[in-house]
PDB file of C-alpha atoms in Angstrom:
ATOM      1  CA  MET A   1       0.000   0.000   0.000  1.00 58.00           C
ATOM      2  CA  ASN A   2       1.293   3.453  -0.922  1.00 73.00           C
ATOM      3  CA  LYS A   3       2.425   5.673   1.933  1.00 89.00           C
ATOM      4  CA  PRO A   4       1.780   9.440   1.854  1.00 95.00           C
ATOM      5  CA  ILE A   5       5.558  10.013   1.591  1.00 97.00           C
ATOM      6  CA  HIS A   6       8.236   7.448   0.797  1.00 97.00           C
ATOM      7  CA  THR A   7      11.825   8.035  -0.294  1.00 97.00           C
ATOM      8  CA  GLU A   8      14.678   5.672  -1.104  1.00 97.00           C
ATOM      9  CA  ASN A   9      18.323   6.773  -1.290  1.00 97.00           C
ATOM     10  CA  LEU A  10      17.125  10.293  -2.041  1.00 97.00           C
ATOM     11  CA  THR A  11      20.096  12.569  -2.731  1.00 97.00           C
ATOM     12  CA  LYS A  12      20.265  16.226  -3.744  1.00 97.00           C
ATOM     13  CA  ARG A  13      23.497  17.965  -4.647  1.00 96.00           C
ATOM     14  CA  PHE A  14      24.167  21.607  -5.345  1.00 94.00           C
ATOM     15  CA  ARG A  15      27.507  21.384  -7.175  1.00 89.00           C
ATOM     16  CA  SER A  16      29.924  20.122  -4.504  1.00 89.00           C
ATOM     17  CA  VAL A  17      27.432  20.455  -1.624  1.00 92.00           C
ATOM     18  CA  GLU A  18      25.373  17.373  -0.778  1.00 94.00           C
ATOM     19  CA  ALA A  19      22.210  18.783   0.816  1.00 95.00           C
ATOM     20  CA  LEU A  20      20.517  15.371   1.096  1.00 96.00           C
ATOM     21  CA  ARG A  21      22.348  12.058   1.264  1.00 96.00           C
ATOM     22  CA  ASP A  22      20.638   8.683   0.736  1.00 96.00           C
ATOM     23  CA  LEU A  23      17.476   9.750   2.517  1.00 96.00           C
ATOM     24  CA  ASP A  24      15.231   6.775   3.347  1.00 96.00           C
ATOM     25  CA  LEU A  25      12.022   8.160   4.799  1.00 96.00           C
ATOM     26  CA  THR A  26       8.528   6.745   5.222  1.00 96.00           C
ATOM     27  CA  VAL A  27       5.656   8.784   6.626  1.00 96.00           C
ATOM     28  CA  PRO A  28       2.741   6.603   7.849  1.00 94.00           C
ATOM     29  CA  ASP A  29      -0.912   7.299   7.089  1.00 93.00           C
ATOM     30  CA  ASN A  30      -2.603   9.810   9.412  1.00 92.00           C
ATOM     31  CA  ALA A  31       0.676  10.673  11.124  1.00 95.00           C
ATOM     32  CA  ILE A  32       1.664  14.159  12.168  1.00 95.00           C
ATOM     33  CA  TYR A  33       5.315  13.794  11.203  1.00 96.00           C
ATOM     34  CA  ALA A  34       7.775  16.483  12.270  1.00 95.00           C
ATOM     35  CA  LEU A  35      11.125  16.778  10.500  1.00 95.00           C
ATOM     36  CA  VAL A  36      13.589  18.600  12.752  1.00 92.00           C
ATOM     37  CA  GLY A  37      17.289  19.373  12.630  1.00 88.00           C
ATOM     38  CA  PRO A  38      19.828  22.206  12.798  1.00 84.00           C
ATOM     39  CA  ASN A  39      19.908  25.063  10.315  1.00 84.00           C
ATOM     40  CA  GLY A  40      21.247  23.811   7.000  1.00 87.00           C
ATOM     41  CA  ALA A  41      20.348  20.199   7.774  1.00 90.00           C
ATOM     42  CA  GLY A  42      18.390  19.860   4.527  1.00 93.00           C
ATOM     43  CA  LYS A  43      14.787  20.076   5.786  1.00 94.00           C
ATOM     44  CA  THR A  44      13.583  22.664   3.285  1.00 94.00           C
ATOM     45  CA  THR A  45      15.518  20.984   0.475  1.00 96.00           C
ATOM     46  CA  ALA A  46      13.759  17.701   1.281  1.00 97.00           C
ATOM     47  CA  ILE A  47      10.342  19.349   1.130  1.00 97.00           C
ATOM     48  CA  LYS A  48      11.154  21.150  -2.128  1.00 96.00           C
ATOM     49  CA  VAL A  49      12.183  17.840  -3.691  1.00 97.00           C
ATOM     50  CA  LEU A  50       8.993  16.197  -2.436  1.00 97.00           C
ATOM     51  CA  MET A  51       6.891  19.034  -3.885  1.00 96.00           C
ATOM     52  CA  ASN A  52       8.748  18.873  -7.239  1.00 96.00           C
ATOM     53  CA  ILE A  53      10.197  22.352  -6.811  1.00 95.00           C
ATOM     54  CA  LEU A  54      13.668  20.783  -6.980  1.00 96.00           C
ATOM     55  CA  LYS A  55      14.683  17.666  -8.898  1.00 96.00           C
ATOM     56  CA  PRO A  56      16.598  14.953  -7.012  1.00 96.00           C
ATOM     57  CA  SER A  57      20.180  14.232  -8.051  1.00 96.00           C
ATOM     58  CA  SER A  58      19.621  10.506  -7.470  1.00 96.00           C
ATOM     59  CA  GLY A  59      17.310   8.163  -5.615  1.00 97.00           C
ATOM     60  CA  SER A  60      13.533   8.369  -5.643  1.00 96.00           C
ATOM     61  CA  ALA A  61      10.635   9.988  -3.816  1.00 96.00           C
ATOM     62  CA  GLU A  62       6.951   9.168  -3.946  1.00 96.00           C
ATOM     63  CA  VAL A  63       4.176  11.422  -2.687  1.00 96.00           C
ATOM     64  CA  MET A  64       0.646  10.022  -2.453  1.00 95.00           C
ATOM     65  CA  GLY A  65       1.705   7.149  -4.673  1.00 92.00           C
ATOM     66  CA  ASN A  66       3.135   9.393  -7.415  1.00 94.00           C
ATOM     67  CA  LYS A  67       6.759  10.059  -8.281  1.00 95.00           C
ATOM     68  CA  SER A  68       7.700  13.480  -6.950  1.00 96.00           C
ATOM     69  CA  THR A  69       9.112  14.404 -10.352  1.00 95.00           C
ATOM     70  CA  GLU A  70       5.646  13.889 -11.856  1.00 94.00           C
ATOM     71  CA  LEU A  71       3.734  16.051  -9.384  1.00 93.00           C
ATOM     72  CA  ARG A  72       1.921  18.812 -11.229  1.00 91.00           C
ATOM     73  CA  GLY A  73      -1.535  20.156 -11.959  1.00 89.00           C
ATOM     74  CA  SER A  74      -4.384  17.976 -10.726  1.00 89.00           C
ATOM     75  CA  LEU A  75      -2.072  15.779  -8.647  1.00 90.00           C
ATOM     76  CA  PHE A  76      -1.836  18.671  -6.167  1.00 92.00           C
ATOM     77  CA  SER A  77      -5.603  18.576  -5.610  1.00 92.00           C
ATOM     78  CA  SER A  78      -5.067  16.268  -2.623  1.00 93.00           C
ATOM     79  CA  ILE A  79      -1.969  18.063  -1.239  1.00 95.00           C
ATOM     80  CA  GLY A  80      -2.020  21.228   0.862  1.00 94.00           C
ATOM     81  CA  TYR A  81       1.389  22.941   0.879  1.00 94.00           C
ATOM     82  CA  VAL A  82       2.433  26.006   2.875  1.00 93.00           C
ATOM     83  CA  SER A  83       6.032  27.260   3.033  1.00 89.00           C
ATOM     84  CA  GLU A  84       7.762  29.599   5.458  1.00 81.00           C
ATOM     85  CA  ASN A  85       7.907  32.390   2.900  1.00 78.00           C
ATOM     86  CA  GLN A  86       4.619  31.579   1.205  1.00 80.00           C
ATOM     87  CA  LYS A  87       4.184  33.668  -1.921  1.00 84.00           C
ATOM     88  CA  LEU A  88       0.682  35.066  -2.196  1.00 88.00           C
ATOM     89  CA  PRO A  89      -0.724  37.476  -4.799  1.00 91.00           C
ATOM     90  CA  ASP A  90      -0.323  40.627  -2.710  1.00 89.00           C
ATOM     91  CA  TRP A  91      -2.682  42.666  -4.855  1.00 94.00           C
ATOM     92  CA  MET A  92      -5.594  40.301  -4.098  1.00 94.00           C
ATOM     93  CA  ARG A  93      -8.015  40.658  -1.252  1.00 96.00           C
ATOM     94  CA  VAL A  94      -8.397  37.676   1.087  1.00 96.00           C
ATOM     95  CA  GLY A  95     -11.860  36.849  -0.234  1.00 96.00           C
ATOM     96  CA  SER A  96     -10.636  37.057  -3.828  1.00 96.00           C
ATOM     97  CA  LEU A  97      -7.860  34.568  -3.011  1.00 96.00           C
ATOM     98  CA  PHE A  98     -10.429  31.949  -2.003  1.00 97.00           C
ATOM     99  CA  ASP A  99     -12.563  32.772  -5.064  1.00 96.00           C
ATOM    100  CA  PHE A 100      -9.511  32.288  -7.280  1.00 96.00           C
ATOM    101  CA  LEU A 101      -8.417  28.978  -5.721  1.00 95.00           C
ATOM    102  CA  ARG A 102     -11.819  27.336  -5.365  1.00 95.00           C
ATOM    103  CA  PRO A 103     -12.226  26.062  -8.983  1.00 95.00           C
ATOM    104  CA  PHE A 104      -8.848  24.284  -8.931  1.00 94.00           C
ATOM    105  CA  TYR A 105      -9.929  21.826  -6.212  1.00 95.00           C
ATOM    106  CA  PRO A 106     -12.903  19.522  -6.892  1.00 94.00           C
ATOM    107  CA  SER A 107     -13.142  18.679  -3.178  1.00 95.00           C
ATOM    108  CA  TRP A 108     -13.237  22.315  -2.046  1.00 96.00           C
ATOM    109  CA  ASP A 109     -15.704  22.633   0.844  1.00 96.00           C
ATOM    110  CA  ARG A 110     -17.454  26.013   1.070  1.00 96.00           C
ATOM    111  CA  ASP A 111     -18.751  25.265   4.562  1.00 96.00           C
ATOM    112  CA  LEU A 112     -15.236  24.389   5.737  1.00 95.00           C
ATOM    113  CA  GLU A 113     -13.895  27.499   4.013  1.00 95.00           C
ATOM    114  CA  ARG A 114     -16.354  29.672   5.957  1.00 96.00           C
ATOM    115  CA  ALA A 115     -15.522  27.877   9.193  1.00 94.00           C
ATOM    116  CA  LEU A 116     -11.773  28.437   8.693  1.00 94.00           C
ATOM    117  CA  ILE A 117     -12.368  32.114   7.879  1.00 95.00           C
ATOM    118  CA  ARG A 118     -14.279  32.488  11.145  1.00 93.00           C
ATOM    119  CA  GLN A 119     -11.775  30.443  13.144  1.00 92.00           C
ATOM    120  CA  PHE A 120      -8.775  32.444  11.880  1.00 92.00           C
ATOM    121  CA  GLU A 121     -10.702  35.742  11.900  1.00 94.00           C
ATOM    122  CA  LEU A 122      -9.624  36.501   8.330  1.00 95.00           C
ATOM    123  CA  PRO A 123     -10.663  39.934   6.966  1.00 96.00           C
ATOM    124  CA  LEU A 124     -12.076  39.076   3.520  1.00 95.00           C
ATOM    125  CA  ASP A 125     -12.026  42.665   2.240  1.00 95.00           C
ATOM    126  CA  ARG A 126      -8.368  43.369   3.106  1.00 95.00           C
ATOM    127  CA  LYS A 127      -5.542  43.054   0.599  1.00 95.00           C
ATOM    128  CA  LEU A 128      -2.975  40.368   1.341  1.00 94.00           C
ATOM    129  CA  ASN A 129      -0.101  42.866   1.332  1.00 92.00           C
ATOM    130  CA  LYS A 130      -1.789  44.719   4.185  1.00 94.00           C
ATOM    131  CA  LEU A 131      -1.847  41.661   6.456  1.00 92.00           C
ATOM    132  CA  SER A 132       0.628  40.852   9.210  1.00 91.00           C
ATOM    133  CA  ARG A 133       2.855  37.822   8.758  1.00 88.00           C
ATOM    134  CA  GLY A 134       0.646  35.860  11.136  1.00 89.00           C
ATOM    135  CA  MET A 135      -2.529  36.709   9.226  1.00 91.00           C
ATOM    136  CA  ARG A 136      -0.863  35.833   5.914  1.00 91.00           C
ATOM    137  CA  MET A 137       0.078  32.430   7.310  1.00 89.00           C
ATOM    138  CA  LYS A 138      -3.506  31.958   8.502  1.00 91.00           C
ATOM    139  CA  ALA A 139      -4.801  32.784   5.021  1.00 93.00           C
ATOM    140  CA  ALA A 140      -2.305  30.385   3.427  1.00 93.00           C
ATOM    141  CA  LEU A 141      -3.170  27.562   5.837  1.00 92.00           C
ATOM    142  CA  ALA A 142      -6.916  28.099   5.436  1.00 94.00           C
ATOM    143  CA  SER A 143      -6.559  27.906   1.647  1.00 95.00           C
ATOM    144  CA  ALA A 144      -4.510  24.695   2.059  1.00 94.00           C
ATOM    145  CA  LEU A 145      -7.107  23.043   4.328  1.00 94.00           C
ATOM    146  CA  ALA A 146     -10.381  24.054   2.694  1.00 95.00           C
ATOM    147  CA  PHE A 147     -10.339  21.239   0.122  1.00 95.00           C
ATOM    148  CA  HIS A 148      -9.788  18.368   2.606  1.00 95.00           C
ATOM    149  CA  PRO A 149      -6.246  17.486   1.475  1.00 95.00           C
ATOM    150  CA  LYS A 150      -5.058  13.962   2.136  1.00 95.00           C
ATOM    151  CA  LEU A 151      -1.548  15.300   2.776  1.00 96.00           C
ATOM    152  CA  ILE A 152      -0.609  18.607   4.409  1.00 95.00           C
ATOM    153  CA  VAL A 153       2.998  19.767   3.961  1.00 96.00           C
ATOM    154  CA  LEU A 154       4.190  22.714   6.065  1.00 94.00           C
ATOM    155  CA  ASP A 155       7.723  24.112   5.818  1.00 93.00           C
ATOM    156  CA  GLU A 156       8.699  26.077   8.956  1.00 89.00           C
ATOM    157  CA  PRO A 157       5.141  27.374   9.441  1.00 86.00           C
ATOM    158  CA  PHE A 158       5.693  28.800  12.940  1.00 81.00           C
ATOM    159  CA  THR A 159       8.863  30.845  12.376  1.00 78.00           C
ATOM    160  CA  GLY A 160       8.514  34.426  13.583  1.00 74.00           C
ATOM    161  CA  LEU A 161       4.915  34.048  14.765  1.00 79.00           C
ATOM    162  CA  ASP A 162       3.691  35.071  18.193  1.00 83.00           C
ATOM    163  CA  PRO A 163       2.484  32.299  20.542  1.00 84.00           C
ATOM    164  CA  LEU A 164      -1.218  33.064  20.045  1.00 85.00           C
ATOM    165  CA  VAL A 165      -0.997  32.774  16.259  1.00 84.00           C
ATOM    166  CA  ARG A 166       1.048  29.563  16.564  1.00 83.00           C
ATOM    167  CA  ASP A 167      -1.615  28.080  18.827  1.00 87.00           C
ATOM    168  CA  GLU A 168      -4.358  29.044  16.363  1.00 86.00           C
ATOM    169  CA  LEU A 169      -2.495  27.471  13.438  1.00 85.00           C
ATOM    170  CA  ILE A 170      -1.848  24.285  15.419  1.00 86.00           C
ATOM    171  CA  GLN A 171      -5.491  24.073  16.461  1.00 87.00           C
ATOM    172  CA  GLY A 172      -6.599  24.444  12.852  1.00 86.00           C
ATOM    173  CA  LEU A 173      -4.178  21.715  11.826  1.00 84.00           C
ATOM    174  CA  LEU A 174      -5.189  19.313  14.603  1.00 86.00           C
ATOM    175  CA  GLU A 175      -8.873  19.644  13.733  1.00 85.00           C
ATOM    176  CA  ARG A 176      -8.054  18.240  10.280  1.00 80.00           C
ATOM    177  CA  ALA A 177      -5.672  15.561  11.586  1.00 78.00           C
ATOM    178  CA  GLU A 178      -8.155  12.700  11.489  1.00 82.00           C
ATOM    179  CA  GLU A 179      -8.661  13.017   7.728  1.00 88.00           C
ATOM    180  CA  SER A 180      -5.099  13.918   6.702  1.00 92.00           C
ATOM    181  CA  THR A 181      -1.431  13.102   7.071  1.00 95.00           C
ATOM    182  CA  ALA A 182       0.727  16.086   8.036  1.00 95.00           C
ATOM    183  CA  PHE A 183       4.443  16.521   7.267  1.00 96.00           C
ATOM    184  CA  ILE A 184       6.001  19.511   9.014  1.00 95.00           C
ATOM    185  CA  SER A 185       9.515  20.899   9.203  1.00 93.00           C
ATOM    186  CA  SER A 186      10.121  23.153  12.170  1.00 87.00           C
ATOM    187  CA  HIS A 187      12.670  24.585  14.599  1.00 78.00           C
ATOM    188  CA  ASP A 188       9.968  25.155  17.209  1.00 77.00           C
ATOM    189  CA  LEU A 189      10.581  22.023  19.242  1.00 82.00           C
ATOM    190  CA  GLY A 190       8.338  23.039  22.118  1.00 79.00           C
ATOM    191  CA  GLU A 191       5.349  23.344  19.815  1.00 80.00           C
ATOM    192  CA  ILE A 192       6.235  20.198  17.859  1.00 87.00           C
ATOM    193  CA  GLU A 193       6.419  18.151  21.046  1.00 88.00           C
ATOM    194  CA  SER A 194       2.868  19.187  21.951  1.00 86.00           C
ATOM    195  CA  PHE A 195       1.206  17.630  18.903  1.00 90.00           C
ATOM    196  CA  ALA A 196       3.512  15.537  16.655  1.00 93.00           C
ATOM    197  CA  SER A 197       3.012  11.763  16.526  1.00 94.00           C
ATOM    198  CA  HIS A 198       6.274  10.964  14.700  1.00 96.00           C
ATOM    199  CA  ILE A 199       9.680  12.638  14.550  1.00 96.00           C
ATOM    200  CA  GLY A 200      12.582  12.582  12.138  1.00 95.00           C
ATOM    201  CA  TYR A 201      15.980  14.104  12.909  1.00 93.00           C
ATOM    202  CA  LEU A 202      17.938  15.337   9.901  1.00 93.00           C
ATOM    203  CA  GLU A 203      21.596  16.297  10.199  1.00 91.00           C
ATOM    204  CA  ARG A 204      23.934  17.346   7.385  1.00 91.00           C
ATOM    205  CA  GLY A 205      21.517  15.817   4.885  1.00 93.00           C
ATOM    206  CA  GLU A 206      21.279  12.426   6.625  1.00 94.00           C
ATOM    207  CA  LEU A 207      18.313  11.059   8.543  1.00 95.00           C
ATOM    208  CA  ARG A 208      19.680  10.109  11.965  1.00 92.00           C
ATOM    209  CA  LEU A 209      16.423   8.829  13.408  1.00 92.00           C
ATOM    210  CA  SER A 210      12.790   8.384  12.426  1.00 95.00           C
ATOM    211  CA  GLU A 211      10.253   6.999  14.861  1.00 95.00           C
ATOM    212  CA  GLU A 212       7.165   7.636  16.931  1.00 95.00           C
ATOM    213  CA  LEU A 213       7.661  10.538  19.319  1.00 94.00           C
ATOM    214  CA  SER A 214       6.451   8.462  22.251  1.00 93.00           C
ATOM    215  CA  THR A 215       9.085   5.801  21.504  1.00 94.00           C
ATOM    216  CA  LEU A 216      11.814   8.431  21.242  1.00 94.00           C
ATOM    217  CA  SER A 217      10.797   9.947  24.571  1.00 93.00           C
ATOM    218  CA  GLU A 218      10.832   6.540  26.239  1.00 95.00           C
ATOM    219  CA  ARG A 219      14.339   5.587  25.127  1.00 95.00           C
ATOM    220  CA  PHE A 220      16.193   8.808  26.065  1.00 96.00           C
ATOM    221  CA  ARG A 221      17.045   9.423  29.721  1.00 97.00           C
ATOM    222  CA  GLU A 222      19.382  11.738  31.595  1.00 97.00           C
ATOM    223  CA  VAL A 223      21.270   9.566  34.073  1.00 97.00           C
ATOM    224  CA  GLU A 224      22.861  10.894  37.257  1.00 97.00           C
ATOM    225  CA  LEU A 225      24.939   8.640  39.488  1.00 96.00           C
ATOM    226  CA  THR A 226      26.375   9.411  42.891  1.00 96.00           C
ATOM    227  CA  PHE A 227      29.276   7.294  44.227  1.00 95.00           C
ATOM    228  CA  ASP A 228      30.943   7.150  47.629  1.00 93.00           C
ATOM    229  CA  ALA A 229      34.230   8.177  45.971  1.00 92.00           C
ATOM    230  CA  PRO A 230      35.068   9.685  42.564  1.00 91.00           C
ATOM    231  CA  PRO A 231      35.067   6.831  40.037  1.00 89.00           C
ATOM    232  CA  SER A 232      37.481   6.538  37.139  1.00 88.00           C
ATOM    233  CA  LEU A 233      35.777   6.846  33.762  1.00 89.00           C
ATOM    234  CA  PRO A 234      36.807   4.050  31.393  1.00 89.00           C
ATOM    235  CA  ALA A 235      37.748   4.752  27.785  1.00 86.00           C
ATOM    236  CA  ASN A 236      35.205   2.257  26.473  1.00 90.00           C
ATOM    237  CA  VAL A 237      31.573   2.662  27.490  1.00 92.00           C
ATOM    238  CA  PRO A 238      28.336   1.392  25.904  1.00 94.00           C
ATOM    239  CA  GLU A 239      27.624   2.964  22.492  1.00 93.00           C
ATOM    240  CA  THR A 240      24.237   4.101  23.758  1.00 95.00           C
ATOM    241  CA  TRP A 241      25.808   6.415  26.351  1.00 95.00           C
ATOM    242  CA  MET A 242      26.367  10.020  25.272  1.00 94.00           C
ATOM    243  CA  GLN A 243      27.931  13.058  26.942  1.00 93.00           C
ATOM    244  CA  LEU A 244      29.555  11.068  29.737  1.00 94.00           C
ATOM    245  CA  ASN A 245      31.134  13.399  32.303  1.00 93.00           C
ATOM    246  CA  SER A 246      31.943  13.514  35.991  1.00 93.00           C
ATOM    247  CA  SER A 247      32.301  16.044  38.752  1.00 92.00           C
ATOM    248  CA  ALA A 248      33.790  14.740  42.008  1.00 91.00           C
ATOM    249  CA  ALA A 249      31.686  11.695  42.949  1.00 94.00           C
ATOM    250  CA  VAL A 250      28.820  12.490  40.519  1.00 96.00           C
ATOM    251  CA  VAL A 251      28.679  10.987  37.018  1.00 96.00           C
ATOM    252  CA  ARG A 252      26.204  12.088  34.373  1.00 96.00           C
ATOM    253  CA  PHE A 253      25.406  10.830  30.891  1.00 96.00           C
ATOM    254  CA  VAL A 254      22.542  10.444  28.439  1.00 97.00           C
ATOM    255  CA  GLU A 255      21.223   6.939  27.762  1.00 97.00           C
ATOM    256  CA  THR A 256      19.787   6.686  24.240  1.00 96.00           C
ATOM    257  CA  ARG A 257      18.390   3.133  24.537  1.00 96.00           C
ATOM    258  CA  PHE A 258      16.942   3.196  28.015  1.00 96.00           C
ATOM    259  CA  ASP A 259      15.894  -0.072  29.595  1.00 96.00           C
ATOM    260  CA  GLN A 260      15.986   0.221  33.354  1.00 95.00           C
ATOM    261  CA  ASP A 261      17.217  -3.293  34.111  1.00 96.00           C
ATOM    262  CA  LYS A 262      19.769  -3.334  31.289  1.00 96.00           C
ATOM    263  CA  THR A 263      21.008   0.186  32.017  1.00 96.00           C
ATOM    264  CA  ASN A 264      21.437  -0.579  35.725  1.00 96.00           C
ATOM    265  CA  GLN A 265      23.392  -3.706  34.853  1.00 96.00           C
ATOM    266  CA  GLN A 266      25.668  -1.765  32.477  1.00 96.00           C
ATOM    267  CA  ILE A 267      26.290   0.889  35.118  1.00 95.00           C
ATOM    268  CA  ARG A 268      27.428  -1.742  37.623  1.00 94.00           C
ATOM    269  CA  GLN A 269      29.648  -3.442  35.034  1.00 93.00           C
ATOM    270  CA  VAL A 270      31.280  -0.245  33.751  1.00 94.00           C
ATOM    271  CA  LEU A 271      31.358   2.069  36.778  1.00 94.00           C
ATOM    272  CA  GLY A 272      30.642  -0.095  39.794  1.00 93.00           C
ATOM    273  CA  VAL A 273      27.933   0.177  42.414  1.00 93.00           C
ATOM    274  CA  ALA A 274      26.497   3.689  42.775  1.00 94.00           C
ATOM    275  CA  ARG A 275      25.079   5.014  46.026  1.00 95.00           C
ATOM    276  CA  SER A 276      22.165   6.585  44.117  1.00 96.00           C
ATOM    277  CA  VAL A 277      20.874   6.390  40.551  1.00 96.00           C
ATOM    278  CA  THR A 278      18.451   8.867  38.959  1.00 97.00           C
ATOM    279  CA  PHE A 279      16.801   8.467  35.544  1.00 97.00           C
ATOM    280  CA  SER A 280      15.123  11.636  34.261  1.00 97.00           C
ATOM    281  CA  PRO A 281      12.900  11.923  31.162  1.00 96.00           C
ATOM    282  CA  MET A 282      14.076  14.426  28.533  1.00 95.00           C
ATOM    283  CA  SER A 283      12.220  17.046  26.537  1.00 92.00           C
ATOM    284  CA  LEU A 284      12.422  17.002  22.754  1.00 90.00           C
ATOM    285  CA  ARG A 285      14.586  20.125  22.922  1.00 90.00           C
ATOM    286  CA  SER A 286      17.048  18.380  25.242  1.00 93.00           C
ATOM    287  CA  ILE A 287      17.191  15.336  22.958  1.00 93.00           C
ATOM    288  CA  PHE A 288      17.710  17.620  19.958  1.00 89.00           C
ATOM    289  CA  LEU A 289      20.640  19.364  21.688  1.00 89.00           C
ATOM    290  CA  VAL A 290      22.284  16.043  22.553  1.00 90.00           C
ATOM    291  CA  MET A 291      21.988  14.871  18.945  1.00 87.00           C
ATOM    292  CA  ALA A 292      23.207  18.210  17.560  1.00 84.00           C
ATOM    293  CA  LYS A 293      26.266  18.332  19.838  1.00 84.00           C
ATOM    294  CA  ALA A 294      27.163  14.752  18.988  1.00 80.00           C
ATOM    295  CA  GLY A 295      26.850  15.529  15.289  1.00 71.00           C
ATOM    296  CA  ARG A 296      29.035  18.613  15.615  1.00 72.00           C
ATOM    297  CA  LEU A 297      31.698  16.649  17.497  1.00 68.00           C
ATOM    298  CA  GLN A 298      31.618  13.910  14.852  1.00 66.00           C
ATOM    299  CA  ALA A 299      32.053  16.491  12.103  1.00 62.00           C
ATOM    300  CA  GLN A 300      35.021  18.067  13.906  1.00 59.00           C
ATOM    301  CA  GLU A 301      36.685  14.684  14.388  1.00 59.00           C
ATOM    302  CA  SER A 302      36.212  13.779  10.717  1.00 58.00           C
ATOM    303  CA  ARG A 303      38.122  16.928   9.702  1.00 56.00           C
ATOM    304  CA  ILE A 304      41.126  16.081  11.894  1.00 55.00           C
TER     305      ILE A 304
END
């Protein structure tokens, strides 16, 4: 069965720069999938390839069962796409924008259109170039939702928006979640954590992880150990331990494959018996920082 988004070995080069490298990505049906990563990781490039704005250098991508390179015209009638710098016809009034778009989408729902206009408090008689950034994003999202798209693609939709507008956009998106799959790139990890079902972490063009957010949250833990005397830190520790450090008799690290029994056993084998052991859940932002720092360190070591 076709998935809303599926890529295999997807690569995009800009001369000597490899923006995407062998990207293997599958977005499940009805997921709210968030693609996160540092600036320059390749998130926007990935979305532009998926939307056939850019051609891949190699590999393949399928969107709603169609090759991304064949997406055009009527094939977009089931895809709602909003980018960070969404280009809208500034000379149009908000109401005229909906009038213009309506005939292109056979599934356009006038009742839903009116509901979204009320929900987002859109001024139909105002020109688009007179709207704030937040109101422009509301207009763009409303126009992308009014035809019941099967796939919603949002590229950095929350950047530069105040918290109230972000909440309104998220609410509008969540109300359509049952009938759609959403694919979102974002830096706003706090917001993403509040509603995403799946997460992908992209770094230097490579997908480092892709899984359900609940699974990711379960397997990452901050570990703090207190010993009776300062322990010596061995050179070789389990591969799942990151950011191992010590201060006097306290040792801290991040466990990336947390299993309480197994982790406790590894601690005893590697460091000895601790007087106290604390396992603390981590926010998505904290996990992101751990991954980003590890990636930066790896990049520095590869240049040596």
